[in-house]
Tab-separated table of C-alpha atoms in Angstrom:
chain	number	residue	atom	x	y	z
A	1	UNK	CA	88.439	-170.367	-192.154
A	2	UNK	CA	86.255	-170.840	-189.818
A	3	UNK	CA	88.076	-172.699	-186.788
A	4	UNK	CA	87.648	-170.238	-184.095
A	5	UNK	CA	87.796	-172.400	-181.294
A	6	UNK	CA	91.185	-173.366	-182.526
A	7	UNK	CA	92.703	-169.438	-183.412
A	8	UNK	CA	91.033	-168.765	-180.366
A	9	UNK	CA	93.689	-171.320	-178.459
A	10	UNK	CA	96.841	-170.435	-181.181
A	11	UNK	CA	95.523	-166.291	-179.403
A	12	UNK	CA	95.659	-167.286	-175.705
A	13	UNK	CA	98.909	-168.538	-176.207
A	14	UNK	CA	99.907	-165.452	-177.992
A	15	UNK	CA	98.293	-163.201	-175.220
A	16	UNK	CA	100.233	-165.079	-172.492
A	17	UNK	CA	104.214	-164.618	-174.923
A	18	UNK	CA	103.550	-160.515	-174.727
A	19	UNK	CA	101.438	-159.589	-171.469
A	20	UNK	CA	104.571	-161.155	-169.326
A	21	UNK	CA	106.815	-158.886	-170.913
A	22	UNK	CA	104.844	-156.009	-170.499
A	23	UNK	CA	103.815	-153.225	-172.112
A	24	UNK	CA	104.408	-154.197	-176.252
A	25	UNK	CA	103.736	-153.035	-179.609
A	26	UNK	CA	102.477	-155.895	-180.252
A	27	UNK	CA	99.907	-156.649	-177.250
A	28	UNK	CA	96.568	-155.094	-179.482
A	29	UNK	CA	96.301	-157.484	-181.959
A	30	UNK	CA	96.611	-160.524	-180.608
A	31	UNK	CA	93.913	-158.765	-178.381
A	32	UNK	CA	91.676	-157.466	-180.918
A	33	UNK	CA	92.061	-160.460	-182.893
A	34	UNK	CA	90.825	-162.271	-179.944
A	35	UNK	CA	87.685	-160.067	-180.102
A	36	UNK	CA	86.943	-160.380	-183.845
A	37	UNK	CA	87.311	-164.377	-183.137
A	38	UNK	CA	84.929	-164.392	-180.397
A	39	UNK	CA	82.368	-162.278	-182.070
A	40	UNK	CA	82.287	-164.792	-184.744
A	41	UNK	CA	80.684	-167.492	-182.796
A	42	UNK	CA	77.447	-167.662	-182.772
A	43	UNK	CA	76.809	-166.358	-179.431
A	44	UNK	CA	79.424	-164.384	-178.996
A	45	UNK	CA	80.442	-163.411	-175.190
A	46	UNK	CA	79.443	-160.540	-174.812
A	47	UNK	CA	81.463	-159.104	-172.067
A	48	UNK	CA	84.257	-160.508	-172.403
A	49	UNK	CA	84.058	-159.763	-176.409
A	50	UNK	CA	83.255	-156.252	-175.626
A	51	UNK	CA	86.842	-156.727	-173.485
A	52	UNK	CA	89.109	-157.384	-175.407
A	53	UNK	CA	87.978	-154.762	-177.279
A	54	UNK	CA	88.193	-152.333	-174.647
A	55	UNK	CA	92.349	-152.604	-173.684
A	56	UNK	CA	92.703	-153.007	-177.405
A	57	UNK	CA	91.649	-149.365	-177.563
A	58	UNK	CA	92.685	-148.313	-174.489
A	59	UNK	CA	96.372	-149.135	-175.476
A	60	UNK	CA	96.377	-147.988	-178.512
A	61	UNK	CA	95.217	-144.796	-177.665
A	62	UNK	CA	98.015	-144.595	-174.405
A	63	UNK	CA	100.136	-146.270	-178.144
A	64	UNK	CA	99.446	-143.067	-179.883
A	65	UNK	CA	98.579	-145.679	-182.691
A	66	UNK	CA	95.982	-144.891	-184.480
A	67	UNK	CA	95.250	-148.131	-187.237
A	68	UNK	CA	94.894	-150.373	-184.203
A	69	UNK	CA	92.478	-148.061	-182.995
A	70	UNK	CA	90.658	-148.005	-185.827
A	71	UNK	CA	90.286	-151.802	-185.961
A	72	UNK	CA	89.325	-151.651	-182.446
A	73	UNK	CA	86.357	-149.416	-182.169
A	74	UNK	CA	85.709	-150.149	-185.373
A	75	UNK	CA	84.884	-154.166	-183.602
A	76	UNK	CA	83.851	-152.693	-180.677
A	77	UNK	CA	80.576	-150.887	-182.783
A	78	UNK	CA	79.945	-153.827	-184.197
A	79	UNK	CA	79.526	-155.843	-181.013
A	80	UNK	CA	77.179	-153.328	-180.043
A	81	UNK	CA	75.313	-153.021	-183.955
A	82	UNK	CA	74.181	-156.371	-182.529
A	83	UNK	CA	73.529	-155.389	-179.197
A	84	UNK	CA	71.043	-152.786	-181.341
A	85	UNK	CA	72.977	-149.243	-179.205
A	86	UNK	CA	73.597	-147.987	-182.732
A	87	UNK	CA	74.525	-144.311	-181.721
A	88	UNK	CA	77.432	-145.360	-178.601
A	89	UNK	CA	78.397	-147.560	-181.833
A	90	UNK	CA	78.675	-144.800	-185.035
A	91	UNK	CA	79.977	-142.010	-181.246
A	92	UNK	CA	82.923	-144.698	-181.130
A	93	UNK	CA	83.289	-145.714	-184.344
A	94	UNK	CA	83.346	-142.115	-185.308
A	95	UNK	CA	84.958	-140.402	-183.127
A	96	UNK	CA	88.550	-142.305	-184.605
A	97	UNK	CA	87.174	-142.325	-187.805
A	98	UNK	CA	87.078	-138.370	-187.851
A	99	UNK	CA	91.207	-138.965	-187.423
A	100	UNK	CA	91.888	-139.862	-190.663
A	101	UNK	CA	92.047	-137.968	-193.831
A	102	UNK	CA	94.487	-140.440	-195.967
A	103	UNK	CA	94.200	-142.988	-196.762
A	104	UNK	CA	90.449	-143.665	-196.574
A	105	UNK	CA	90.856	-146.121	-199.326
A	106	UNK	CA	92.161	-148.866	-197.485
A	107	UNK	CA	90.645	-151.757	-196.228
A	108	UNK	CA	90.349	-150.694	-193.054
A	109	UNK	CA	88.963	-147.272	-193.716
A	110	UNK	CA	86.640	-148.418	-196.166
A	111	UNK	CA	85.008	-151.545	-193.807
A	112	UNK	CA	84.060	-147.882	-190.694
A	113	UNK	CA	83.096	-146.051	-193.347
A	114	UNK	CA	80.224	-148.697	-195.028
A	115	UNK	CA	79.354	-149.534	-190.162
A	116	UNK	CA	78.954	-145.725	-190.004
A	117	UNK	CA	76.484	-145.955	-193.380
A	118	UNK	CA	74.731	-149.232	-191.701
A	119	UNK	CA	74.760	-147.247	-188.166
A	120	UNK	CA	73.799	-143.857	-189.317
């Protein structure tokens, strides 16, 4: 709804509730969403945004969560696309996208596919 700062405030509370409890199945989503919101700022905080997506990727890989990994890779690739590092963006997203051979018509996979087209 365009209220990036309010969304960040809510996520900050969610993240502080999740992390003290240790590794959780819910750990990656709030962190990824924070990265998505930071990316929507007119001038995103590159380091903080990148850290959100990278942390989400690490958690998703540790938990073997392919869908969260895909969403994080898509976000990180969008960030890198803005920074004109298209080759790295394509490589990280393609590596995750390649795992999928079913459900290619889902929103997440369609979005990733479209971004891969833009990056190539």
